[in-house]
Amino acid sequence: MSIFSLKNKTAIITGGGSGIGKAISEVFAQNGAFVCIIDFNEENAKQTLDTIVAKGGKGIWKKCDVSNQKQVQSVIKEIASSHSIDILINNAGVAHVGNIENTTEEDLDRIYNVNVKGVYNCMHAIIPHIKSRGGVIINMASIASSVGISDRFAYSMSKGAVLTMTYSVAKDYVAENIRCNSISPARVHTPFVDGFIAKNYPGKEEEMFEKLSKTQPIGRMGSPEEIANLALYLCSDEASFITGTDFPIDGGFIKLNG
């Protein structure tokens, strides 16, 4: 149990069934939140909720494609009918490797629909439910939001949009007691990273894992739990004076590289 409590808070976590989202779901539940996992992958969502319940936590899961506004509105309305929503974690996202020349229109649309429109859809649906009582929104951005990363054109575009949406919502709703911040991780060791390495570097998994780890000045990748603990603080009452701010958690990548 952390010193930061989310007791009696209801938190919606998109992409909450795997990777960073899974860690946030579990950490929030451990610290008193009623967790609502929204995920397109039913198996991941159910397994994460089962883990939470087995450890004494409480929550629900809902299947939802965040790029589909009607689905998002329906799920949020259903949750709000029985729970007072306090927290939204916009974590659902997809990645893409490629520069502008080898990024197709289909690639760009897919990244935009999930990473940008998905964040918009969730904030658009939730803000009317929390305006009267306040709340916290955390958008998962990336170091790619603010620095150039080779071969990540579409992904960087989308995360730059997440960053500026965060600033805009924070400014527009500060008087409504809605705090909106973003978290910008560098490379984090998730199943996605392992899958990417296995697919693109068969037989060289250990070598490439070590190489990618060392791109962080601190010498390793971050853990999902480290991102989750930052999110926990930012959603707690102890962070009540923080809004409109991006939080890089990057092992020194932005400031110490170059």
Tab-separated table of C-alpha atoms in Angstrom:
chain	number	residue	atom	x	y	z
A	1	MET	CA	0.000	0.000	0.000
A	2	SER	CA	1.379	3.401	-1.029
A	3	ILE	CA	1.146	6.622	0.952
A	4	PHE	CA	-1.046	7.882	-1.915
A	5	SER	CA	-4.601	6.673	-1.518
A	6	LEU	CA	-7.372	6.418	-4.098
A	7	LYS	CA	-9.898	5.096	-1.605
A	8	ASN	CA	-13.503	5.666	-2.692
A	9	LYS	CA	-12.336	6.770	-6.160
A	10	THR	CA	-13.533	5.251	-9.426
A	11	ALA	CA	-10.890	5.095	-12.149
A	12	ILE	CA	-11.385	4.283	-15.813
A	13	ILE	CA	-8.251	2.919	-17.494
A	14	THR	CA	-8.233	2.419	-21.243
A	15	GLY	CA	-5.989	-0.333	-22.503
A	16	GLY	CA	-6.040	-1.473	-18.894
A	17	GLY	CA	-5.567	-5.160	-19.622
A	18	SER	CA	-1.912	-5.262	-20.618
A	19	GLY	CA	1.443	-3.533	-20.331
A	20	ILE	CA	1.459	-0.144	-18.652
A	21	GLY	CA	-2.345	-0.147	-18.443
A	22	LYS	CA	-2.332	-3.448	-16.580
A	23	ALA	CA	0.203	-2.108	-14.081
A	24	ILE	CA	-1.871	1.039	-13.541
A	25	SER	CA	-5.042	-1.016	-13.052
A	26	GLU	CA	-3.361	-3.219	-10.462
A	27	VAL	CA	-1.599	-0.383	-8.596
A	28	PHE	CA	-4.770	1.704	-8.466
A	29	ALA	CA	-6.791	-1.231	-7.143
A	30	GLN	CA	-4.137	-1.962	-4.515
A	31	ASN	CA	-4.521	1.614	-3.331
A	32	GLY	CA	-8.271	1.615	-2.944
A	33	ALA	CA	-9.691	2.573	-6.331
A	34	PHE	CA	-12.634	0.853	-7.973
A	35	VAL	CA	-11.045	0.070	-11.327
A	36	CYS	CA	-12.942	0.070	-14.632
A	37	ILE	CA	-10.788	-1.617	-17.259
A	38	ILE	CA	-11.638	-0.672	-20.828
A	39	ASP	CA	-9.892	-2.830	-23.396
A	40	PHE	CA	-10.485	-4.186	-26.890
A	41	ASN	CA	-8.883	-7.482	-25.851
A	42	GLU	CA	-11.398	-9.322	-23.683
A	43	GLU	CA	-8.938	-11.984	-22.507
A	44	ASN	CA	-6.394	-9.445	-21.267
A	45	ALA	CA	-9.063	-7.392	-19.508
A	46	LYS	CA	-10.573	-10.412	-17.761
A	47	GLN	CA	-7.201	-11.788	-16.663
A	48	THR	CA	-6.167	-8.439	-15.202
A	49	LEU	CA	-9.450	-8.069	-13.339
A	50	ASP	CA	-9.132	-11.631	-12.011
A	51	THR	CA	-5.690	-10.749	-10.650
A	52	ILE	CA	-7.065	-7.607	-9.014
A	53	VAL	CA	-9.962	-9.439	-7.378
A	54	ALA	CA	-7.677	-12.246	-6.179
A	55	LYS	CA	-5.651	-9.634	-4.303
A	56	GLY	CA	-8.714	-8.101	-2.676
A	57	GLY	CA	-9.328	-5.292	-5.148
A	58	LYS	CA	-12.555	-4.319	-6.854
A	59	GLY	CA	-13.457	-3.460	-10.408
A	60	ILE	CA	-15.143	-4.316	-13.681
A	61	TRP	CA	-14.065	-4.661	-17.288
A	62	LYS	CA	-15.738	-3.553	-20.485
A	63	LYS	CA	-14.856	-4.359	-24.063
A	64	CYS	CA	-14.516	-1.170	-26.083
A	65	ASP	CA	-12.769	0.142	-29.178
A	66	VAL	CA	-11.709	3.644	-28.134
A	67	SER	CA	-11.622	4.787	-31.765
A	68	ASN	CA	-15.389	4.205	-31.975
A	69	GLN	CA	-17.167	7.164	-30.415
A	70	LYS	CA	-20.527	5.427	-30.064
A	71	GLN	CA	-18.932	2.508	-28.211
A	72	VAL	CA	-17.040	4.856	-25.908
A	73	GLN	CA	-20.122	6.927	-25.119
A	74	SER	CA	-22.172	3.820	-24.415
A	75	VAL	CA	-19.570	2.284	-22.080
A	76	ILE	CA	-18.947	5.548	-20.201
A	77	LYS	CA	-22.690	6.130	-19.791
A	78	GLU	CA	-23.104	2.599	-18.444
A	79	ILE	CA	-20.287	3.040	-15.915
A	80	ALA	CA	-21.536	6.487	-14.867
A	81	SER	CA	-25.018	5.101	-14.210
A	82	SER	CA	-23.712	3.150	-11.222
A	83	HIS	CA	-20.430	4.840	-10.259
A	84	SER	CA	-19.278	8.430	-9.809
A	85	ILE	CA	-16.274	8.692	-12.114
A	86	ASP	CA	-13.237	10.410	-10.603
A	87	ILE	CA	-10.298	9.455	-12.809
A	88	LEU	CA	-9.630	8.757	-16.494
A	89	ILE	CA	-6.356	7.223	-17.646
A	90	ASN	CA	-6.072	7.470	-21.439
A	91	ASN	CA	-3.574	4.679	-21.965
A	92	ALA	CA	-4.865	2.727	-24.967
A	93	GLY	CA	-2.581	3.146	-27.958
A	94	VAL	CA	-0.879	1.500	-30.894
A	95	ALA	CA	2.631	1.855	-32.276
A	96	HIS	CA	4.137	2.129	-35.741
A	97	VAL	CA	7.694	1.951	-37.041
A	98	GLY	CA	8.493	3.979	-40.136
A	99	ASN	CA	9.479	7.358	-41.571
A	100	ILE	CA	7.151	9.547	-43.622
A	101	GLU	CA	8.032	7.807	-46.899
A	102	ASN	CA	7.118	4.328	-45.753
A	103	THR	CA	4.099	5.373	-43.681
A	104	THR	CA	1.003	4.641	-45.739
A	105	GLU	CA	-2.267	6.503	-45.498
A	106	GLU	CA	-3.749	3.396	-43.870
A	107	ASP	CA	-0.946	3.385	-41.279
A	108	LEU	CA	-1.542	7.048	-40.490
A	109	ASP	CA	-5.300	6.589	-40.177
A	110	ARG	CA	-4.894	3.618	-37.822
A	111	ILE	CA	-2.495	5.499	-35.552
A	112	TYR	CA	-4.647	8.630	-35.591
A	113	ASN	CA	-7.894	6.791	-34.896
A	114	VAL	CA	-6.598	5.052	-31.765
A	115	ASN	CA	-3.935	7.379	-30.368
A	116	VAL	CA	-5.565	10.732	-31.113
A	117	LYS	CA	-9.252	10.192	-31.753
A	118	GLY	CA	-9.382	7.582	-28.987
A	119	VAL	CA	-8.070	10.073	-26.430
A	120	TYR	CA	-10.510	12.694	-27.705
A	121	ASN	CA	-13.432	10.244	-27.581
A	122	CYS	CA	-12.786	9.294	-23.965
A	123	MET	CA	-12.292	12.849	-22.699
A	124	HIS	CA	-15.289	14.055	-24.696
A	125	ALA	CA	-17.472	11.375	-23.103
A	126	ILE	CA	-16.209	11.708	-19.540
A	127	ILE	CA	-15.877	15.453	-18.972
A	128	PRO	CA	-19.670	16.041	-18.783
A	129	HIS	CA	-19.827	13.461	-15.981
A	130	ILE	CA	-17.082	15.049	-13.869
A	131	LYS	CA	-17.621	18.775	-14.443
A	132	SER	CA	-19.932	19.137	-11.472
A	133	ARG	CA	-17.564	17.514	-8.972
A	134	GLY	CA	-14.081	17.654	-10.467
A	135	GLY	CA	-11.744	14.865	-11.464
A	136	VAL	CA	-8.390	13.889	-12.881
A	137	ILE	CA	-7.380	12.989	-16.426
A	138	ILE	CA	-4.011	11.471	-17.279
A	139	ASN	CA	-3.097	11.117	-20.941
A	140	MET	CA	-0.294	8.719	-21.829
A	141	ALA	CA	1.990	10.649	-24.140
A	142	SER	CA	5.622	9.753	-24.903
A	143	ILE	CA	9.081	11.229	-25.143
A	144	ALA	CA	8.236	11.167	-28.870
A	145	SER	CA	5.798	14.001	-28.105
A	146	SER	CA	8.619	16.486	-27.652
A	147	VAL	CA	11.830	15.085	-29.210
A	148	GLY	CA	12.593	13.573	-32.574
A	149	ILE	CA	12.825	9.788	-32.658
A	150	SER	CA	14.032	8.100	-35.814
A	151	ASP	CA	11.562	5.921	-37.708
A	152	ARG	CA	8.553	6.890	-35.611
A	153	PHE	CA	6.852	9.482	-37.813
A	154	ALA	CA	3.182	8.548	-37.319
A	155	TYR	CA	3.609	7.576	-33.689
A	156	SER	CA	5.392	10.844	-32.885
A	157	MET	CA	2.653	12.785	-34.686
A	158	SER	CA	-0.015	11.128	-32.593
A	159	LYS	CA	1.757	11.590	-29.271
A	160	GLY	CA	2.457	15.243	-30.053
A	161	ALA	CA	-1.282	15.649	-30.439
A	162	VAL	CA	-1.873	13.932	-27.089
A	163	LEU	CA	0.460	16.427	-25.430
A	164	THR	CA	-1.264	19.485	-26.857
A	165	MET	CA	-4.733	18.093	-26.138
A	166	THR	CA	-3.612	17.734	-22.528
A	167	TYR	CA	-2.611	21.393	-22.315
A	168	SER	CA	-5.836	22.538	-23.975
A	169	VAL	CA	-8.153	20.533	-21.720
A	170	ALA	CA	-6.226	21.581	-18.612
A	171	LYS	CA	-6.673	25.243	-19.503
A	172	ASP	CA	-10.329	24.943	-20.528
A	173	TYR	CA	-11.438	23.062	-17.405
A	174	VAL	CA	-9.225	24.294	-14.580
A	175	ALA	CA	-12.160	26.319	-13.240
A	176	GLU	CA	-14.247	23.118	-13.186
A	177	ASN	CA	-11.715	21.496	-10.834
A	178	ILE	CA	-10.637	19.056	-13.548
A	179	ARG	CA	-6.908	18.418	-13.548
A	180	CYS	CA	-5.391	17.154	-16.789
A	181	ASN	CA	-1.755	16.053	-17.062
A	182	SER	CA	0.260	13.751	-19.282
A	183	ILE	CA	2.972	11.187	-18.694
A	184	SER	CA	5.740	10.743	-21.273
A	185	PRO	CA	7.610	7.461	-20.867
A	186	ALA	CA	10.713	6.456	-22.754
A	187	ARG	CA	11.100	2.771	-23.598
A	188	VAL	CA	9.305	0.577	-21.056
A	189	HIS	CA	9.715	-3.196	-20.829
A	190	THR	CA	6.302	-4.570	-21.743
A	191	PRO	CA	5.127	-7.679	-23.635
A	192	PHE	CA	4.861	-5.416	-26.698
A	193	VAL	CA	8.625	-4.779	-26.601
A	194	ASP	CA	9.366	-8.486	-26.290
A	195	GLY	CA	7.047	-9.241	-29.205
A	196	PHE	CA	8.577	-6.500	-31.352
A	197	ILE	CA	12.092	-7.807	-30.754
A	198	ALA	CA	11.106	-11.425	-31.399
A	199	LYS	CA	9.372	-10.492	-34.653
A	200	ASN	CA	12.044	-8.208	-36.058
A	201	TYR	CA	15.243	-9.727	-34.649
A	202	PRO	CA	14.762	-13.506	-34.459
A	203	GLY	CA	17.753	-15.211	-32.885
A	204	LYS	CA	19.120	-11.908	-31.610
A	205	GLU	CA	16.573	-11.211	-28.887
A	206	GLU	CA	19.013	-10.832	-25.991
A	207	GLU	CA	21.416	-8.698	-28.006
A	208	MET	CA	18.684	-6.331	-29.179
A	209	PHE	CA	17.081	-6.114	-25.746
A	210	GLU	CA	20.417	-5.007	-24.315
A	211	LYS	CA	20.958	-2.533	-27.144
A	212	LEU	CA	17.525	-0.969	-26.740
A	213	SER	CA	17.949	-0.823	-22.971
A	214	LYS	CA	21.144	1.164	-23.346
A	215	THR	CA	19.441	3.851	-25.429
A	216	GLN	CA	18.271	5.156	-22.049
A	217	PRO	CA	21.160	6.985	-20.319
A	218	ILE	CA	20.249	5.253	-17.070
A	219	GLY	CA	21.136	1.962	-18.775
A	220	ARG	CA	17.835	0.105	-18.668
A	221	MET	CA	14.219	0.240	-19.725
A	222	GLY	CA	11.568	1.447	-17.339
A	223	SER	CA	9.089	-0.926	-15.730
A	224	PRO	CA	5.307	-0.628	-16.099
A	225	GLU	CA	5.076	-0.360	-12.307
A	226	GLU	CA	7.271	2.751	-12.306
A	227	ILE	CA	4.864	4.447	-14.723
A	228	ALA	CA	1.917	3.252	-12.647
A	229	ASN	CA	3.354	4.713	-9.452
A	230	LEU	CA	3.741	8.115	-11.114
A	231	ALA	CA	0.139	7.926	-12.320
A	232	LEU	CA	-0.941	7.016	-8.783
A	233	TYR	CA	0.674	10.135	-7.363
A	234	LEU	CA	-0.752	12.413	-10.052
A	235	CYS	CA	-4.269	11.092	-9.401
A	236	SER	CA	-4.006	11.392	-5.617
A	237	ASP	CA	-5.076	14.358	-3.511
A	238	GLU	CA	-1.393	15.032	-2.811
A	239	ALA	CA	-1.075	16.212	-6.429
A	240	SER	CA	-4.059	18.569	-6.247
A	241	PHE	CA	-1.949	21.596	-7.258
A	242	ILE	CA	-0.694	19.982	-10.481
A	243	THR	CA	-2.423	20.465	-13.833
A	244	GLY	CA	-1.457	21.234	-17.417
A	245	THR	CA	1.923	19.546	-17.038
A	246	ASP	CA	3.774	16.789	-18.875
A	247	PHE	CA	5.885	14.377	-16.829
A	248	PRO	CA	8.744	12.690	-18.695
A	249	ILE	CA	9.759	9.413	-17.055
A	250	ASP	CA	12.603	8.439	-19.310
A	251	GLY	CA	15.798	7.422	-17.540
A	252	GLY	CA	17.352	10.729	-18.591
A	253	PHE	CA	16.604	10.300	-22.315
A	254	ILE	CA	15.435	13.834	-23.071
A	255	LYS	CA	17.938	15.800	-21.006
A	256	LEU	CA	21.004	13.575	-21.038
A	257	ASN	CA	21.178	12.281	-24.617
A	258	GLY	CA	23.428	14.244	-26.927
